PDB file of C-alpha atoms in Angstrom:
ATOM      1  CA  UNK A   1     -39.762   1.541  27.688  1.00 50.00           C
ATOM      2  CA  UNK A   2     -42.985   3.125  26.352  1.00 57.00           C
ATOM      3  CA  UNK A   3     -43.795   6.419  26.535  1.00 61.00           C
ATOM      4  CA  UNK A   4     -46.921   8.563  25.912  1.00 72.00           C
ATOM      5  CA  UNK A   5     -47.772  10.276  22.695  1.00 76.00           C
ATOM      6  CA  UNK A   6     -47.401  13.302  24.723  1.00 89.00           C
ATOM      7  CA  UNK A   7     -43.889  12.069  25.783  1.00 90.00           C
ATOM      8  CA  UNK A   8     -42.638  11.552  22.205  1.00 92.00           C
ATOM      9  CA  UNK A   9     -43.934  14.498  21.191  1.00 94.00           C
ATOM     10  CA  UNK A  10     -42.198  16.233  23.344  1.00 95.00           C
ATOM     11  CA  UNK A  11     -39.216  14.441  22.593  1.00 95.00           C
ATOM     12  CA  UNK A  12     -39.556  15.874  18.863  1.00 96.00           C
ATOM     13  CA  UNK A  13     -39.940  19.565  20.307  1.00 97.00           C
ATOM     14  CA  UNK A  14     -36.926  18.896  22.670  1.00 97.00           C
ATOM     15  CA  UNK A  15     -35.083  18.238  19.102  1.00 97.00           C
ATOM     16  CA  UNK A  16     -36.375  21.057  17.029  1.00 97.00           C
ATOM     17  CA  UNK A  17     -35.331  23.341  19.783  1.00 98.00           C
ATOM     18  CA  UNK A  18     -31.870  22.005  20.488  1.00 97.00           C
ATOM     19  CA  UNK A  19     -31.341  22.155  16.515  1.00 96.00           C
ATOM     20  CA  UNK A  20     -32.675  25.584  16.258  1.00 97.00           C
ATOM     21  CA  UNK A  21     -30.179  27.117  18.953  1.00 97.00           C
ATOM     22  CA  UNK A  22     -27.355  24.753  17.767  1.00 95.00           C
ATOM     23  CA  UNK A  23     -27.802  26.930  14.176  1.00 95.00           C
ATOM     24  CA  UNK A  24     -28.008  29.808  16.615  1.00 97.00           C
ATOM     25  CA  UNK A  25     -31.241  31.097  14.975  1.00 97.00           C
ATOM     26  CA  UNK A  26     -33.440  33.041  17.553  1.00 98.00           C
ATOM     27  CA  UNK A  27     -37.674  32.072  17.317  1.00 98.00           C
ATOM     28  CA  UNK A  28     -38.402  35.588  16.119  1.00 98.00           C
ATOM     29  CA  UNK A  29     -35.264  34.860  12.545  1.00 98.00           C
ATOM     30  CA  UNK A  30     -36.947  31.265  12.362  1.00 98.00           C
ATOM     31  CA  UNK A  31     -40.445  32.966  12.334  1.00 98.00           C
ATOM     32  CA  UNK A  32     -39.297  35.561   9.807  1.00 98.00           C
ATOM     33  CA  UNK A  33     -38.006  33.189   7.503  1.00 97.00           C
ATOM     34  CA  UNK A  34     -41.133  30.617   8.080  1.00 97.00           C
ATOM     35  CA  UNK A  35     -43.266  33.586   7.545  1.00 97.00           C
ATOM     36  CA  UNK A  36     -45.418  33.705  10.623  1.00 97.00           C
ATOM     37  CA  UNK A  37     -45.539  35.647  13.722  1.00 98.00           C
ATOM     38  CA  UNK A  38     -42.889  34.697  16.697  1.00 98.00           C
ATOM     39  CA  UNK A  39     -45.224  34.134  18.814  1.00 98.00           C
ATOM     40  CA  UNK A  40     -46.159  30.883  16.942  1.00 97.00           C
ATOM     41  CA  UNK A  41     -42.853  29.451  17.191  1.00 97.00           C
ATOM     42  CA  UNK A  42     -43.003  30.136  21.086  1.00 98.00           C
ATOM     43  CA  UNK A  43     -46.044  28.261  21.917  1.00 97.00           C
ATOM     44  CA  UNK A  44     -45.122  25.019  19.341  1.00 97.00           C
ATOM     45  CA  UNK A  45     -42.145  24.886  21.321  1.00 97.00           C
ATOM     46  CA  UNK A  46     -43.840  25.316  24.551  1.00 95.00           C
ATOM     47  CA  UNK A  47     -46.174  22.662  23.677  1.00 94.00           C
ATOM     48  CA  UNK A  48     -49.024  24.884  23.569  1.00 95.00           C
ATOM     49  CA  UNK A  49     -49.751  24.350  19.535  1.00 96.00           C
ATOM     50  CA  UNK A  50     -49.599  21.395  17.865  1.00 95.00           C
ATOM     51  CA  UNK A  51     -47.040  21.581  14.429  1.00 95.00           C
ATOM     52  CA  UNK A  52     -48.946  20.143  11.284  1.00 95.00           C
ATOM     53  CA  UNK A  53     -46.984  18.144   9.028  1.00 96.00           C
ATOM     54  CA  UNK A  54     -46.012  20.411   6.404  1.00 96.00           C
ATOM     55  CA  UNK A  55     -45.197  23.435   9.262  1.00 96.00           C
ATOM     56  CA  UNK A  56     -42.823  20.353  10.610  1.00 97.00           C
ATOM     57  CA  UNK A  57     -41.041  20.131   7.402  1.00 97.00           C
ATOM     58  CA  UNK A  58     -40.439  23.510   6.490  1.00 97.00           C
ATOM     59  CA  UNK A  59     -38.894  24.178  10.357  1.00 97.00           C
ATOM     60  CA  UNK A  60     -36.443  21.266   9.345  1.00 97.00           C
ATOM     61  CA  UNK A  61     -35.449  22.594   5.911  1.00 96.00           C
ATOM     62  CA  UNK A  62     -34.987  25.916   7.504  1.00 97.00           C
ATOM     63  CA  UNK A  63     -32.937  24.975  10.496  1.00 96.00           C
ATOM     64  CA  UNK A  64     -30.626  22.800   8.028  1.00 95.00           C
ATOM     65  CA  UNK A  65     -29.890  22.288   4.308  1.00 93.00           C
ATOM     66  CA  UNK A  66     -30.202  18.524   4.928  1.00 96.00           C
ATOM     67  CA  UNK A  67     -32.930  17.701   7.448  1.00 96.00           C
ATOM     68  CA  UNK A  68     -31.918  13.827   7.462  1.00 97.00           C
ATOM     69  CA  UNK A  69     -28.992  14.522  10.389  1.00 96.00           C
ATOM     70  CA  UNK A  70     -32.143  16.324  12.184  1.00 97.00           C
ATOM     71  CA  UNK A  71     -34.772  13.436  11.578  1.00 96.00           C
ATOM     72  CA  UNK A  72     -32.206  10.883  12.740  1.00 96.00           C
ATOM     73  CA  UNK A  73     -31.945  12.246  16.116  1.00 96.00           C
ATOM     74  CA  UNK A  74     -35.829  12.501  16.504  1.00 96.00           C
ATOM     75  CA  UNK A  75     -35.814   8.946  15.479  1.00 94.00           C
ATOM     76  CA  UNK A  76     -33.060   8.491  18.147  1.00 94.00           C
ATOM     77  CA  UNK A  77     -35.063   9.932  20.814  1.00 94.00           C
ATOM     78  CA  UNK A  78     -38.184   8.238  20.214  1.00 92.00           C
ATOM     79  CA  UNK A  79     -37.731   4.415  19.772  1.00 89.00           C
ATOM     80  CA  UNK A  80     -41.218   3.890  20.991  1.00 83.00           C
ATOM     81  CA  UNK A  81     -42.532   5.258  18.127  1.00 80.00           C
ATOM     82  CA  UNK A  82     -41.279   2.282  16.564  1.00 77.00           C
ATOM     83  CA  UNK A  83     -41.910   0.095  19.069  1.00 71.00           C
ATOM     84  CA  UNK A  84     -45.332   0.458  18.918  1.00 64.00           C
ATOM     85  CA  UNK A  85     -45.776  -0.359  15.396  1.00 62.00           C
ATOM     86  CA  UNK A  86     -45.617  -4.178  15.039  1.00 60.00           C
ATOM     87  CA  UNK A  87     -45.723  -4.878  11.139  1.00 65.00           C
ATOM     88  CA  UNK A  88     -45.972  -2.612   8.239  1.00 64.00           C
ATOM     89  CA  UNK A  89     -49.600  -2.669   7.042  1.00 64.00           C
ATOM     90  CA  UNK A  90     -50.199  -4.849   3.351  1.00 66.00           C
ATOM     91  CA  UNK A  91     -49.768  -3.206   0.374  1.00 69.00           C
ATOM     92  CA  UNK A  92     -52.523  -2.498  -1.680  1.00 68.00           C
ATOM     93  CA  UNK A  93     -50.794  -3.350  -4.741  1.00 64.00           C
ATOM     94  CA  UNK A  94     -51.260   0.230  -5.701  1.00 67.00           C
ATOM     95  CA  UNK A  95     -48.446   2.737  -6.223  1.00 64.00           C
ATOM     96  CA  UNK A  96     -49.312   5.777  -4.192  1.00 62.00           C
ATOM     97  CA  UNK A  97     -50.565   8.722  -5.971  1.00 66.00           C
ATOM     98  CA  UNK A  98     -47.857  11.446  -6.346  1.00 66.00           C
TER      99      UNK A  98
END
């Protein structure tokens, strides 16, 4: 079944906040330890900001040691993701720059 971009990203929020109250870790203790104001947390999790890559990463390493368990379940919840890519792209024959 396909869904929307909007769809699956919702999906991913639908994760991060399910994780977040599993750890029992209010907005405003995941904001403190993240750094930013509450507020923040509120509207990614409302939809109303968009997360950037690296704020996506540090919510999973603060909501658990080992975000793998966490990414899994994303991945779980959003098989259209990978439905809509058909083949990896060639390699360049270049190893990425670090």
């Amino acid at each position: 079944m396909k869904r929307s971009p909007r769809a699956e990203y919702q999906a991913i929020l639908d994760c991060l906040i399910t994780w977040r109250k599993r750890a029992n870790i209010t907005q405003q203790r995941l904001a403190a330890h993240l750094g930013m104001p509450q507020s923040i947390i509120s509207k990614v999790e409302r939809g109303k900001r968009r997360l950037e890559v690296v704020e996506f990463l540090r919510i999973l390493y603060a909501l658990a040691p080992d975000p793998r368990p966490i990414l899994e379940e994303i991945l779980r919840a959003t098989p259209s993701l990978r439905a809509r890519t058909r083949r990896r792209p060639a390699a360049s024959g270049k190893a990425p720059k670090p």
